[in-house]
Coordinates of C-alpha atoms in Angstrom, one line a residue:
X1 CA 0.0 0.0 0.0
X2 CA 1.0 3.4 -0.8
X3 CA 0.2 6.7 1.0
X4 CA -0.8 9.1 -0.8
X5 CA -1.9 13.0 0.0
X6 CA -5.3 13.8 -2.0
X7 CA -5.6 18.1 -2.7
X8 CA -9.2 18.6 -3.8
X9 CA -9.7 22.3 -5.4
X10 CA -12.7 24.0 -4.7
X11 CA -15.0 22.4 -2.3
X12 CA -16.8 24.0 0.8
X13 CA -15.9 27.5 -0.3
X14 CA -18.3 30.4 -0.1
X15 CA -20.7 27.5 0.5
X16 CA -20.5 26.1 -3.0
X17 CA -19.5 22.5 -3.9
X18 CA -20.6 21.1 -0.3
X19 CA -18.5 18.1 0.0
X20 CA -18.8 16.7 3.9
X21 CA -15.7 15.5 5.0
X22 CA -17.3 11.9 6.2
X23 CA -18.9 11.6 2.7
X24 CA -15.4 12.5 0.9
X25 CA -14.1 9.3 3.5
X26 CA -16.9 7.1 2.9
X27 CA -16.1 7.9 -1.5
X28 CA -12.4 7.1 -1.1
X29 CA -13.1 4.1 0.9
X30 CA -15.8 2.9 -1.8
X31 CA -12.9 3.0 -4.2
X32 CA -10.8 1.3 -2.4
X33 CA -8.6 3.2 -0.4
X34 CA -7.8 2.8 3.8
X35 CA -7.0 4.2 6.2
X36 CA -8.6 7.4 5.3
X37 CA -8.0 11.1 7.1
X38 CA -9.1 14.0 6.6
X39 CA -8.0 17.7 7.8
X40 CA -10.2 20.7 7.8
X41 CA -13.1 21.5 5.3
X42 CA -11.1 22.1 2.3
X43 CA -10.5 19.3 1.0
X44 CA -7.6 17.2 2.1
X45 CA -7.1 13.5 2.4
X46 CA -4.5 11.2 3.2
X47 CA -5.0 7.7 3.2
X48 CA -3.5 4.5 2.0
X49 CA -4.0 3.0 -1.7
X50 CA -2.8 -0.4 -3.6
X51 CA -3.6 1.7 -6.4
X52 CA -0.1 2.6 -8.4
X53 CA -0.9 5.5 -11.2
X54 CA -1.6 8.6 -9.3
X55 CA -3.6 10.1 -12.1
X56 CA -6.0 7.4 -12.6
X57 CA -6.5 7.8 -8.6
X58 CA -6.9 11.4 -9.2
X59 CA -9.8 10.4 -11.9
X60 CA -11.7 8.3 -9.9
X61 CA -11.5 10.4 -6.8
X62 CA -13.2 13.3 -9.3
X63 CA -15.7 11.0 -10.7
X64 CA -16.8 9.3 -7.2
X65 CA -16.8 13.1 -6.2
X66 CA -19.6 14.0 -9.3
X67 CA -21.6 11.2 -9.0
X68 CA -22.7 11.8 -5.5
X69 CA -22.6 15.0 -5.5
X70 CA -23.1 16.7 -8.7
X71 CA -19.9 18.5 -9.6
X72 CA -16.5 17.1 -10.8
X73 CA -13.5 19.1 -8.8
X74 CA -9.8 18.7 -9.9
X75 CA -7.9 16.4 -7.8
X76 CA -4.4 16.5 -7.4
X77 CA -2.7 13.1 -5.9
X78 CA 0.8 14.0 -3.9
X79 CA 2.7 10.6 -2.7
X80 CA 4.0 11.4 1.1
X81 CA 7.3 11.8 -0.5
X82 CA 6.8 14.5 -2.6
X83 CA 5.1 16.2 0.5
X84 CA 8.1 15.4 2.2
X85 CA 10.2 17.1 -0.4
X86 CA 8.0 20.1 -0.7
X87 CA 8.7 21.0 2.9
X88 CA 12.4 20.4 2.9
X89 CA 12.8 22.2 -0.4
X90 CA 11.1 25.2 1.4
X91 CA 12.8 28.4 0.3
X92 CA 11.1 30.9 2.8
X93 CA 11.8 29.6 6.4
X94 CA 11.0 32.7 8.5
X95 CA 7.5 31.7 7.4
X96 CA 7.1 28.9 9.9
X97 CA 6.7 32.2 12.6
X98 CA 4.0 33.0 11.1
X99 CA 2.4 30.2 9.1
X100 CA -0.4 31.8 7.0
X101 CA 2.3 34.0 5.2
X102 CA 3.3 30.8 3.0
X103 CA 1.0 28.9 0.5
X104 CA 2.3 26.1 -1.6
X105 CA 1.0 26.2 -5.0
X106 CA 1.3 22.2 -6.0
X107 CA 1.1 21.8 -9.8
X108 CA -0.1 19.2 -12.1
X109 CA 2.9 18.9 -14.0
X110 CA 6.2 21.7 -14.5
X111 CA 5.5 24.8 -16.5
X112 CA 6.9 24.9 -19.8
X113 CA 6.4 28.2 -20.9
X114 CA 7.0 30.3 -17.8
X115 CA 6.1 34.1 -17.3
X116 CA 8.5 34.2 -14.3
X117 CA 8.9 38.1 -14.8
X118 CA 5.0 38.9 -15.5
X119 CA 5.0 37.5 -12.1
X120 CA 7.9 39.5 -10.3
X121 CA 6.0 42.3 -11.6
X122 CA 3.2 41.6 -9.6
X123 CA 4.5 41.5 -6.4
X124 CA 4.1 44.1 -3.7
X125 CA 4.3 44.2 0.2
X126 CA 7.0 42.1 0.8
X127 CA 5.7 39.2 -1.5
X128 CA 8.2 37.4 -3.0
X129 CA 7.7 33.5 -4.4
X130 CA 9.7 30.7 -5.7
X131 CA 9.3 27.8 -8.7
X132 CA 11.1 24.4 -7.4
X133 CA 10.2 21.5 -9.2
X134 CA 6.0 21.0 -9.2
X135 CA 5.8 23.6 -6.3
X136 CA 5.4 27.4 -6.7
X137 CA 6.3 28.4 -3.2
X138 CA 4.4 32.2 -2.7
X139 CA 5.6 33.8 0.7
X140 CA 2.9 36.4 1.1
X141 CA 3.6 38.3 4.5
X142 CA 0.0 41.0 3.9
X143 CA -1.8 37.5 2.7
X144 CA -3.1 36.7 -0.4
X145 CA -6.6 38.3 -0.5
X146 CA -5.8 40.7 -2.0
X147 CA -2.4 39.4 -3.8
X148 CA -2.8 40.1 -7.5
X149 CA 0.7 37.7 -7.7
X150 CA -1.7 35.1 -6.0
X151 CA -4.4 36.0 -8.2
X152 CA -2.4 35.1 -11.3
X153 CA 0.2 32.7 -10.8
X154 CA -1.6 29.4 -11.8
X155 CA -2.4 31.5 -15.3
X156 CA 0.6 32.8 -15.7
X157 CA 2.9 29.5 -14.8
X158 CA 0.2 27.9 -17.8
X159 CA -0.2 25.0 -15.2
X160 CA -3.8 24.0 -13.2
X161 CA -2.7 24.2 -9.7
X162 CA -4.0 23.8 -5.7
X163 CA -2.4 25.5 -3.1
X164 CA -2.1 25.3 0.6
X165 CA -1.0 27.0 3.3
X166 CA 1.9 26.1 5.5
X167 CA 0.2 25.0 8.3
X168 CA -2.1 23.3 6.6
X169 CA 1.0 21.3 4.6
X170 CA 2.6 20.9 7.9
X171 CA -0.6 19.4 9.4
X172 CA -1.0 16.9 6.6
X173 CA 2.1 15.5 6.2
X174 CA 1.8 15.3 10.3
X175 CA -1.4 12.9 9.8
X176 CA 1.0 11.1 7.1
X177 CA 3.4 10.3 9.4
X178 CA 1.6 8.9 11.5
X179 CA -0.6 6.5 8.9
X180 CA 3.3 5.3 7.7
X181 CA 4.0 5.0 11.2
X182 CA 0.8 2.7 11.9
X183 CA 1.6 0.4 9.0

């Protein structure tokens, strides 16, 4: 079995694409996946899956997701590895004082046609970000309401993308640990 982080976009926001968390658990465990937890309202899974091609995991997650309750969100699949990495690779460690100031962007696959200084020229009030590997790290210290750098990165790096904020990454990869741990 493989543990694998699910990051589902756009559910239980502004009360639009209601997904309860125990129906998201009851879904992944209908396809076939244990050991299921969830954290917070936003969509975040980690569980354990026989289940080798994280794309085709991805799919059924989105299509178990639309059949029960009408709308299809984008899925992204993480293994606890790449987690893993994404938090050591972490270019913006003062953020951990404050962990709201830093969202990781995860992204379906790298950008190949990247607008890197579109971007820098939307920074402001101390914003700065990073690109390493799939992650666009974005180290937001105002946060990113009103962050027209957050507003446009996932069009600009060409790339469909879910972020998180820190503590929410740290959290999950927490919960990880302890599902590899229990194995």
């Amino acid at each position: 079995m493989t543990i694998y982080i699910a990051l589902i976009r756009g559910i239980n926001v502004g009360g639009k694409n209601r997904l309860p968390m125990q129906a998201l658990v009851a879904m992944l465990e209908a396809i076939g996946c244990r050991q299921v937890k969830t954290y917070i309202q936003s969509g975040n899974a980690v569980f354990e899956s026989k289940e080798k091609d994280a794309l085709r995991l991805a799919n059924q997650i989105s299509l178990a997701i639309g059949q029960q309750c009408g709308f299809e969100p984008y899925v992204l699949i993480l293994g606890f590895q790449e987690m893993q990495r994404a938090i050591a690779k972490n270019p913006f460690p003062q953020a951990a004082a404050d962990p709201k100031t830093l969202h990781l962007g995860f992204l379906a696959t790298a950008p190949e046609n990247l607008k890197l200084e579109k971007l820098a020229e939307l920074r402001k009030d101390g914003e700065d970000f990073r690109l390493l590997d799939k992650v666009f790290y974005l180290y937001a210290p105002a946060g990113i309401g009103r962050s027209r750098l957050a507003a446009n990165a996932e069009k600009l790096l060409g790339v469909a993308m879910t972020s998180r904020n820190w503590k929410t990454v740290s959290a999950i990869r927490d919960i990880a640990q302890s599902l590899e741990r229990s194995s």
